[in-house]
XYZ file of C-alpha atoms in Angstrom:
256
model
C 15.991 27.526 -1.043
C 13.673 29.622 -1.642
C 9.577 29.404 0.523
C 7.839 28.404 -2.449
C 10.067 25.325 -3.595
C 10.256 24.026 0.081
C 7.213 21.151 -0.443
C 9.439 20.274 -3.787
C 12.371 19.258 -0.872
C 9.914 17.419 0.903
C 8.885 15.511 -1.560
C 12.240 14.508 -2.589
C 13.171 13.554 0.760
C 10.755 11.421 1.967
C 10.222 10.000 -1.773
C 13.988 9.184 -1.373
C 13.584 8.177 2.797
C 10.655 5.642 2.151
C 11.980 4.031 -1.394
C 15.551 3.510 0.217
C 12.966 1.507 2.707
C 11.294 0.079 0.539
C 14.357 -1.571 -1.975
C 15.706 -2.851 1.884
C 12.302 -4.899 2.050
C 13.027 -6.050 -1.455
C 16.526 -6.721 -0.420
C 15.489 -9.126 2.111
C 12.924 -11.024 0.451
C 15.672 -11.886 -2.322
C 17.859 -12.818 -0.146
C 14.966 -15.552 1.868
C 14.047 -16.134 -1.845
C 17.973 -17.385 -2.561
C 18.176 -19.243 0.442
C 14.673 -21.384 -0.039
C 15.644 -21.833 -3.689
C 19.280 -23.114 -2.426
C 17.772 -25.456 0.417
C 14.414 -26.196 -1.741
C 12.395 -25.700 1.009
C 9.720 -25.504 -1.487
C 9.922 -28.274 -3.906
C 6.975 -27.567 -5.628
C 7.960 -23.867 -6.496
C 7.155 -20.579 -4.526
C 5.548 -17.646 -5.493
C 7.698 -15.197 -7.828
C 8.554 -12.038 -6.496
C 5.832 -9.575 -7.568
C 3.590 -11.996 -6.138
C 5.658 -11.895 -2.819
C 5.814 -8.324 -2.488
C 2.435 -7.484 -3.881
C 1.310 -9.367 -0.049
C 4.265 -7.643 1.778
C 3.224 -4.345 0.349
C -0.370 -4.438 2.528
C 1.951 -4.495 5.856
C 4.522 -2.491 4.872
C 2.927 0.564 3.351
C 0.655 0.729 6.551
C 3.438 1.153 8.602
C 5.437 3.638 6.730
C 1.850 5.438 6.073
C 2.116 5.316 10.007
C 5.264 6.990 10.341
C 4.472 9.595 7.839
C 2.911 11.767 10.558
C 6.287 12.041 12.089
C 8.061 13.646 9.793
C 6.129 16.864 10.243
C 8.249 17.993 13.659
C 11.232 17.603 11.750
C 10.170 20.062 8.942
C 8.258 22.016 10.300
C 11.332 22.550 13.173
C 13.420 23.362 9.624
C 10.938 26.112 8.639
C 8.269 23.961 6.561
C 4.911 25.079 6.857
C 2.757 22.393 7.599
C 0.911 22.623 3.694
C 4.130 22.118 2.269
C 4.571 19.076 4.045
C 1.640 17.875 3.251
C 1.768 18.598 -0.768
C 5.760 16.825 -0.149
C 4.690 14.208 1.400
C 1.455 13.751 -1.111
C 3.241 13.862 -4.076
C 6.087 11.048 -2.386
C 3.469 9.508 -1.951
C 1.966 9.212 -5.473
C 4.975 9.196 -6.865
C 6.024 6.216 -5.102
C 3.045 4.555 -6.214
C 3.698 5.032 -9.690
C 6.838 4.082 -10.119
C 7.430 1.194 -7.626
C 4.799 -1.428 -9.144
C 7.127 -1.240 -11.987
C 10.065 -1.411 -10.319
C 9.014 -4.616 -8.473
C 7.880 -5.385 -11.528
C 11.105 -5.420 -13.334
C 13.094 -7.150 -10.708
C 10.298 -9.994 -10.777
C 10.668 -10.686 -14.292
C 14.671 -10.426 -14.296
C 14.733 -12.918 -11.341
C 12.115 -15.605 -12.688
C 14.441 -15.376 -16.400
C 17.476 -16.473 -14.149
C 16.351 -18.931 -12.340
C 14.358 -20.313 -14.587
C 17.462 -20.419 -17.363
C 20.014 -21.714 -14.683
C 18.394 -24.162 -12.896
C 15.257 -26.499 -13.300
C 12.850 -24.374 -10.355
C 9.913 -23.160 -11.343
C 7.366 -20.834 -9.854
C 3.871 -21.446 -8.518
C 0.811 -20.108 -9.847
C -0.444 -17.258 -7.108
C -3.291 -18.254 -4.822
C -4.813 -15.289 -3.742
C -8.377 -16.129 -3.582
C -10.491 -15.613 -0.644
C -13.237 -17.577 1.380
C -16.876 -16.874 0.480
C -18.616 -18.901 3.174
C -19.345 -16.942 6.250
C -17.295 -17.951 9.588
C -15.859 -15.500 12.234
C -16.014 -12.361 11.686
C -13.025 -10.971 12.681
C -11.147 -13.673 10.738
C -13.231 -12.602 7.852
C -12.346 -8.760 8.205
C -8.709 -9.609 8.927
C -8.382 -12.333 5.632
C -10.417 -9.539 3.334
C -7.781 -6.692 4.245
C -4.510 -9.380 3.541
C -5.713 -11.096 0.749
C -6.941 -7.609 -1.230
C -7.812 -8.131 -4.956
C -4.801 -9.421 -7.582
C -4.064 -9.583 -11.142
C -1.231 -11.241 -12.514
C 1.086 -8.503 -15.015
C 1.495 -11.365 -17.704
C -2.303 -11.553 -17.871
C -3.104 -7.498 -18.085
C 0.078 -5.274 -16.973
C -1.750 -2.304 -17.125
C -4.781 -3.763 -14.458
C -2.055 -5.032 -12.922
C 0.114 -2.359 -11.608
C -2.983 -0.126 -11.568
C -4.177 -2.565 -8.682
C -0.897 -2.636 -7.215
C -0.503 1.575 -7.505
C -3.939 1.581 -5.160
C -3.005 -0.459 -3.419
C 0.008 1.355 -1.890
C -2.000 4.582 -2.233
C -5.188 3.560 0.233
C -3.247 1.417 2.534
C -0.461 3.889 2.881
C -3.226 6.400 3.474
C -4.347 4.756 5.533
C -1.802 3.992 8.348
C -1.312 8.199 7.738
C -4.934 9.057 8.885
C -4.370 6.655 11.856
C -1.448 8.655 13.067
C -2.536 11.813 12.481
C -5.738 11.652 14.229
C -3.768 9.764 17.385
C -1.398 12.549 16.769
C -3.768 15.582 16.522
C -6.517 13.988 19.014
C -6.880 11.587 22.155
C -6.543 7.925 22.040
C -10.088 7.353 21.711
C -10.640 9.506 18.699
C -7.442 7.331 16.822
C -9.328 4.115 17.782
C -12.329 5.687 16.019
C -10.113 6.091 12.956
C -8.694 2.865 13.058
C -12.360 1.786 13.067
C -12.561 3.774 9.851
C -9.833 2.926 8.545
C -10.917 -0.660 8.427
C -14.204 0.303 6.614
C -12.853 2.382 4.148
C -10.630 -0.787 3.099
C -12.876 -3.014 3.172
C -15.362 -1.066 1.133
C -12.531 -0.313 -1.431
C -11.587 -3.963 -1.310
C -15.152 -5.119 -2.066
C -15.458 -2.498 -4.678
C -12.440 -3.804 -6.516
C -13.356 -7.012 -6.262
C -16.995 -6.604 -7.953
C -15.663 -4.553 -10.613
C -12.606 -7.489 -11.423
C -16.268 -10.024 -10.724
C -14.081 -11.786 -8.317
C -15.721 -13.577 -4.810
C -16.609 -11.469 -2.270
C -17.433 -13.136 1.150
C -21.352 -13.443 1.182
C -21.165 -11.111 4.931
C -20.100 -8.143 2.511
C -22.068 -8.936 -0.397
C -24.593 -6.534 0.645
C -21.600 -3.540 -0.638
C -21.721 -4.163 -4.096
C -22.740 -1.780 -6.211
C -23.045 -1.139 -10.308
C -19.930 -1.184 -11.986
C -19.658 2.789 -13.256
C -20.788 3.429 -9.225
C -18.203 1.312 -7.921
C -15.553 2.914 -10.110
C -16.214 6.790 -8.655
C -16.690 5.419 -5.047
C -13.315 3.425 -5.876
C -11.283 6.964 -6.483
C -13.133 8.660 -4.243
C -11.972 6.696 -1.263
C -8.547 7.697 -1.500
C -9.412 11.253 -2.478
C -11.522 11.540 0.564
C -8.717 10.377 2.490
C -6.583 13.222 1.251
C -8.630 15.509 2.325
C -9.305 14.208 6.037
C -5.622 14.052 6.357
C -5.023 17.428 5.284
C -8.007 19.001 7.576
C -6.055 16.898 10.318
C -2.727 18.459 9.877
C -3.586 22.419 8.715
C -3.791 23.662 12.570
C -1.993 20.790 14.259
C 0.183 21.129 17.264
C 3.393 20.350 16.553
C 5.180 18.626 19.384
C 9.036 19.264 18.957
């Protein structure tokens, strides 16, 4: 293969890698779905599956954002320079969020037609609202990056898996700036980024959630900002994060 086309590779492999991950997730949370429909552990319905995964997606994208930093040994031990991993793993990245909103999607409207035609279960509205009154603070910070903003694809598909693209895209992001600064730095400079990792999603969570006019706990109130604002800080989070990633990983030392 030729120098030029090797970021092309490393996009397809980790695009493949990480979505082979991600439909074993999916896998799972069928099968727990089958089993609680088959024992009714919920008799008065449970959320449907886009709903499901849109909350499993804020874990599990951090922690395969997380292990993104370790792929770079590997390819750069195969002959990869370290910008072609980057662009690879980039692109995986946004492709990834692009297409697996509709995937999920898909499988979420395909399950809730069988169910609903075979047997008499139904499915719950979502409840993804969060508190507005002011308590503890880390509970706040913790509830605020779980319960991130959510829009139901029956109501406005293409809000919906817009959401649910970012969504992957900053939270992916950031478990990857995590890692690569503990990677590139000392332990006390990743804490620092872990630190700013947290802002960065809470600002981008409090962002979304003015724009969508949906509560915002009265502690971060103080972060809203005009709508046309909010929009350009809203892409500009992620961008940003791009960027400090890539400054991270131009020069770094790669430990084999």
């Amino acid at each position: 293969m030729k120098q030029t086309n090797n970021y092309l590779k490393v996009m397809k492999d980790m695009f493949t890698v990480q979505m082979m991950w991600a439909f074993g997730v999916m896998g799972v949370m069928l099968i727990i779905g089958i089993v609680r429909l088959v024992l009714q552990f919920q008799e008065n319905g449970q959320d449907n599956f886009y709903n499901s995964f849109f909350v499993v997606a804020t874990f599990f994208f951090f922690v395969i954002g997380i292990m993104a930093t370790y792929f770079l040994p590997h390819y750069v031990g195969h002959g990869v320079t370290r910008k072609d991993y980057y662009k690879g793993a980039s692109l995986a990245l946004i492709g990834m969020a692009i297409t697996l909103p509709f995937i999920v999607w898909g499988i979420s409207v395909l399950t809730e037609f069988v169910v609903e035609n075979v047997t008499s279960f139904s499915f719950k509205e979502p409840n993804m609202d969060v508190s507005t009154e002011d308590s503890n603070f880390i509970g706040d910070i913790v509830e605020f990056l779980i319960v991130t903003p959510f829009v139901e694809p029956e109501s406005n598909w293409v809000l919906a898996i817009g959401i649910f693209s970012l969504k992957i895209l900053t939270y992916y992001l950031a478990g990857w700036l995590i890692s690569a600064a503990f990677y590139k730095f000392s332990v006390i400079a990743g804490l620092g980024f872990i630190a700013m990792s947290i802002v960065l999603l809470t600002v981008e969570n409090v962002l979304l959630r003015s724009i969508l006019s949906l509560p915002i706990p009265n502690r971060f109130a103080f972060l809203e900002m005009p709508e046309g604002i909010a929009i350009a800080a809203l892409l500009l989070i992620p961008l940003g994060m791009f960027c400090l990633i890539r400054v991270m990983t131009k020069r770094v030392s790669v430990k084999m």
